[in-house]
Coordinates of C-alpha atoms in Angstrom, one line a residue:
M1 CA -18.3 3.0 -6.7
K2 CA -16.3 -0.3 -6.9
L3 CA -12.8 0.3 -8.2
L4 CA -11.4 -3.2 -7.7
T5 CA -13.2 -6.5 -7.4
V6 CA -11.2 -9.7 -6.6
N7 CA -12.8 -13.1 -7.1
N8 CA -11.4 -16.4 -5.8
L9 CA -7.8 -15.3 -6.1
S10 CA -5.2 -18.1 -5.5
A11 CA -1.4 -17.8 -6.1
G12 CA 1.9 -19.1 -4.9
Y13 CA 5.3 -20.4 -5.9
N14 CA 6.5 -23.6 -7.5
G15 CA 3.0 -25.0 -7.8
T16 CA 2.1 -24.4 -4.1
D17 CA -0.6 -21.9 -3.3
I18 CA 0.3 -19.4 -0.6
I19 CA -3.0 -17.5 -0.8
K20 CA -6.2 -19.4 -1.4
N21 CA -9.6 -18.3 -2.8
I22 CA -9.5 -14.7 -1.6
S23 CA -12.4 -12.5 -2.6
F24 CA -13.1 -8.8 -1.7
S25 CA -13.8 -5.5 -3.3
V26 CA -12.5 -1.9 -2.9
D27 CA -14.5 1.2 -3.3
S28 CA -13.0 4.4 -4.8
G29 CA -11.6 6.6 -2.1
Q30 CA -10.7 3.8 0.3
I31 CA -7.5 2.8 2.0
I32 CA -7.5 -1.0 2.6
G33 CA -5.0 -2.4 5.0
I34 CA -3.8 -6.0 4.9
L35 CA -2.8 -7.5 8.3
G36 CA -1.4 -10.9 9.2
A37 CA 1.5 -12.7 10.7
N38 CA 4.8 -13.2 8.8
G39 CA 4.4 -15.7 6.0
C40 CA 0.6 -15.5 5.8
G41 CA 0.6 -14.3 2.2
K42 CA 0.4 -10.5 2.4
T43 CA 3.2 -9.9 -0.2
T44 CA 1.9 -12.7 -2.4
L45 CA -1.5 -11.0 -2.5
I46 CA -0.1 -7.6 -3.4
K47 CA 2.1 -9.1 -6.2
S48 CA -0.8 -11.1 -7.6
L49 CA -3.0 -7.9 -7.7
A50 CA -0.1 -6.2 -9.6
N51 CA -0.2 -9.2 -12.0
L52 CA 3.4 -10.1 -11.1
L53 CA 2.6 -13.7 -10.1
P54 CA 0.7 -16.4 -12.0
H55 CA -2.7 -16.8 -10.3
T56 CA -6.1 -18.3 -10.7
G57 CA -9.3 -16.3 -10.1
N58 CA -9.7 -12.8 -11.5
C59 CA -9.2 -9.2 -10.6
Q60 CA -11.4 -6.5 -12.1
L61 CA -9.9 -2.9 -12.0
D62 CA -12.7 -0.5 -12.9
T63 CA -13.9 -2.0 -16.2
I64 CA -10.7 -3.8 -17.0
T65 CA -9.8 -7.4 -16.3
V66 CA -6.3 -7.2 -14.8
E67 CA -5.2 -10.6 -16.3
S68 CA -5.9 -9.4 -19.9
V69 CA -3.7 -6.2 -19.7
S70 CA -0.1 -6.0 -20.6
P71 CA 2.4 -5.1 -17.8
K72 CA 2.8 -1.6 -19.2
G73 CA -0.9 -1.1 -19.6
L74 CA -1.5 -2.1 -16.0
A75 CA 1.3 0.2 -14.8
R76 CA -0.7 3.1 -16.3
L77 CA -3.5 2.3 -14.0
C78 CA -1.8 1.0 -10.9
G79 CA 1.1 2.1 -8.9
Y80 CA 3.1 -0.6 -7.1
I81 CA 5.7 -0.2 -4.3
P82 CA 7.5 -3.4 -3.3
Q83 CA 9.1 -4.0 0.1
N84 CA 12.6 -3.3 -1.1
N85 CA 13.5 -0.8 -3.8
S86 CA 15.8 -2.2 -6.5
I87 CA 17.3 1.1 -7.7
S88 CA 21.1 0.8 -7.8
L89 CA 21.9 3.4 -10.4
D90 CA 23.3 6.9 -9.6
L91 CA 20.2 8.9 -10.4
T92 CA 18.9 12.1 -8.9
L93 CA 15.7 12.1 -6.9
F94 CA 14.0 13.9 -9.8
D95 CA 15.1 11.2 -12.2
V96 CA 13.7 8.5 -9.9
V97 CA 10.3 10.2 -9.7
M98 CA 10.2 10.8 -13.4
M99 CA 10.6 7.0 -13.9
G100 CA 7.0 6.8 -12.7
F101 CA 5.9 8.2 -16.1
N102 CA 7.7 5.6 -18.2
P103 CA 4.5 3.5 -18.8
E104 CA 2.9 6.6 -20.3
L105 CA 5.7 7.4 -22.8
K106 CA 6.2 5.9 -26.2
L107 CA 9.6 4.9 -27.6
L108 CA 11.9 8.0 -27.7
Q109 CA 9.1 10.2 -26.4
T110 CA 10.3 12.9 -23.9
P111 CA 8.4 13.7 -20.8
T112 CA 6.0 16.6 -20.9
R113 CA 6.3 19.8 -18.9
Q114 CA 3.2 18.8 -16.9
M115 CA 5.0 15.5 -16.0
K116 CA 8.0 17.4 -14.8
E117 CA 5.9 19.8 -12.7
S118 CA 4.1 16.8 -11.2
A119 CA 7.4 15.2 -10.2
I120 CA 8.6 18.4 -8.6
Q121 CA 5.4 18.8 -6.7
A122 CA 5.4 15.2 -5.5
L123 CA 8.9 15.6 -4.1
M124 CA 7.9 18.8 -2.3
D125 CA 4.9 17.1 -0.9
V126 CA 7.0 14.4 0.8
G127 CA 9.5 17.0 2.1
L128 CA 12.3 16.3 -0.4
G129 CA 11.9 19.2 -2.7
N130 CA 15.2 20.8 -1.6
R131 CA 17.1 17.6 -2.5
M132 CA 15.6 16.8 -5.9
Y133 CA 18.9 17.0 -7.7
D134 CA 20.9 15.0 -5.1
N135 CA 22.0 11.4 -5.8
F136 CA 19.3 8.9 -4.8
Q137 CA 22.0 6.7 -3.3
S138 CA 23.0 9.4 -0.8
L139 CA 19.6 9.2 1.0
S140 CA 18.8 7.2 4.1
A141 CA 16.6 4.2 3.8
G142 CA 13.6 6.2 5.0
Q143 CA 14.3 9.1 2.6
K144 CA 14.6 6.6 -0.3
Q145 CA 11.2 5.2 0.7
L146 CA 9.7 8.7 0.7
C147 CA 11.2 9.3 -2.8
I148 CA 9.6 6.1 -4.1
L149 CA 6.3 7.2 -2.6
A150 CA 6.7 10.5 -4.4
R151 CA 7.2 8.6 -7.7
T152 CA 4.0 6.8 -7.1
F153 CA 2.1 10.0 -6.3
A154 CA 3.4 11.8 -9.3
G155 CA 1.8 9.3 -11.7
K156 CA -1.7 10.0 -10.4
R157 CA -2.6 6.3 -10.6
K158 CA -6.1 5.3 -9.5
L159 CA -5.0 2.2 -7.6
L160 CA -1.9 2.0 -5.4
L161 CA -0.5 -1.3 -4.2
L162 CA 1.9 -0.7 -1.3
D163 CA 3.9 -3.5 0.4
E164 CA 5.0 -2.4 3.8
P165 CA 5.9 1.1 2.7
E166 CA 6.5 2.1 6.4
S167 CA 9.1 -0.5 7.1
A168 CA 12.1 1.8 6.7
L169 CA 10.5 4.9 8.2
D170 CA 11.0 6.2 11.7
F171 CA 8.0 6.9 14.0
R172 CA 7.3 10.5 12.8
L173 CA 7.7 9.6 9.1
R174 CA 5.4 6.6 9.3
Y175 CA 2.5 8.9 10.4
Q176 CA 3.5 11.5 7.9
A177 CA 3.5 9.0 5.1
M178 CA 0.0 7.7 6.0
E179 CA -1.3 11.3 6.1
L180 CA 0.2 11.9 2.7
L181 CA -1.4 8.8 1.4
Q182 CA -4.8 9.9 2.8
D183 CA -4.5 13.2 1.1
Y184 CA -3.5 11.6 -2.2
I185 CA -6.5 9.2 -2.1
Q186 CA -9.0 12.0 -1.3
Q187 CA -7.6 14.5 -3.9
N188 CA -7.4 11.9 -6.7
H189 CA -10.5 9.8 -5.9
A190 CA -8.1 6.8 -5.9
S191 CA -7.8 3.7 -3.7
A192 CA -4.9 1.9 -2.0
L193 CA -4.2 -1.5 -0.7
I194 CA -1.4 -1.5 1.8
T195 CA 0.3 -4.3 3.8
L196 CA 1.4 -3.1 7.2
H197 CA 3.3 -4.5 10.2
D198 CA 2.4 -1.5 12.3
S199 CA -1.1 -2.2 13.6
A200 CA -1.5 1.3 15.0
L201 CA -1.2 2.8 11.6
A202 CA -3.6 0.2 10.2
L203 CA -6.3 0.7 12.8
N204 CA -6.1 4.5 12.6
Y205 CA -5.6 5.3 8.9
C206 CA -7.3 2.5 7.0
D207 CA -11.0 2.5 6.1
S208 CA -11.1 -1.3 6.2
L209 CA -8.7 -4.2 7.2
L210 CA -8.4 -7.6 5.5
I211 CA -7.2 -10.1 8.1
L212 CA -5.1 -13.0 6.6
S213 CA -4.1 -16.2 8.2
D214 CA -2.4 -19.1 6.5
G215 CA -3.2 -17.6 3.1
R216 CA -6.9 -17.2 3.7
L217 CA -9.0 -14.2 4.3
I218 CA -10.5 -14.9 7.8
G219 CA -12.3 -11.7 8.4
T220 CA -12.7 -8.0 7.7
I221 CA -12.5 -5.1 10.2
I222 CA -14.0 -1.6 9.6
P223 CA -12.4 0.3 12.5
S224 CA -15.1 3.0 12.5
E225 CA -17.9 0.4 12.8
T226 CA -16.6 -2.9 14.2
S227 CA -16.9 -3.2 17.9
I228 CA -13.8 -3.3 20.1
S229 CA -14.6 -6.9 21.3
E230 CA -15.0 -8.1 17.7
M231 CA -11.7 -6.5 16.6
E232 CA -9.9 -8.0 19.6
Q233 CA -11.3 -11.4 18.8
L234 CA -10.2 -11.3 15.2
L235 CA -6.8 -9.8 15.7
S236 CA -6.0 -12.3 18.5
K237 CA -6.3 -15.0 15.8
I238 CA -3.2 -13.6 14.1
Y239 CA -1.2 -12.0 16.9
G240 CA -2.1 -14.0 19.9
T241 CA -4.2 -12.5 22.8
I242 CA -4.3 -8.7 22.4
S243 CA -6.4 -5.9 23.9
L244 CA -7.6 -2.7 22.3
S245 CA -8.2 0.7 23.9
K246 CA -9.5 4.0 22.6
L247 CA -7.5 7.1 23.6
N248 CA -8.0 10.7 22.8
D249 CA -5.0 12.8 21.6
R250 CA -4.4 16.4 22.7
L251 CA -6.7 17.6 19.8
G252 CA -9.5 15.3 21.0
N253 CA -9.1 12.8 18.1
S254 CA -9.9 9.2 19.1
R255 CA -7.1 6.7 18.4
L256 CA -7.0 3.0 18.7
V257 CA -4.1 1.4 20.6
M258 CA -3.3 -2.3 20.5
M259 CA -1.4 -4.0 23.3
K260 CA -0.1 -7.6 23.4
E261 CA -1.3 -9.4 26.6
A262 CA 1.2 -11.6 28.5
E263 CA 0.8 -15.2 27.7
T264 CA -0.1 -17.4 30.7
S265 CA 2.1 -20.4 31.2

């Protein structure tokens, strides 16, 4: 079932389009990765889908036209994680996660017991349950990112828009975060669009990859279906000449590995 349909989306800043005429759709239960070189429009695309930037074209989320919904109304349907968190207040981790329920609360309404239980469970899921009453500012950058991820999970949104959520995470936590995301998507019949710099994460955890270059969608990769040679050809357009290999881990699971080939002078 189509959860999100995007038609001819263009957006930018100061009257200049950064992304141009992008169209794609997302099925329920999918994780869609967005890959491209720096400055290609990945963040602009995510912000446009979250209706945070003026844009042309339209986005249909389930039966709702995104452009016609208020910011609070869209926040009830869609969870958004920007590249950098803007939380500067001295809040506990629990308070930060509870902020994810603000779009559902009316003026002066207090959170329900179920909301509080969901917040606690989300913190436990990301490994921060024992620190839920610590000051958010005392966390490392990676721990802060996991807390923000917990806030997004607690709200049980159907669509998650994640802009480089792995950027502050170490090697182990990057894979842990992607596994948590996979579990969330499967358990809640949700979908996610995620921009990534780590191509290994994208190739091994995303159901489909949107390849952006100079603000345009130049191709789509389905790692489980697209041939190695086709993937190499498309990824080389954004990263320079690369090669892909399939390796098996100790459990016998097949993994894709990307290597940058030396440029000939």
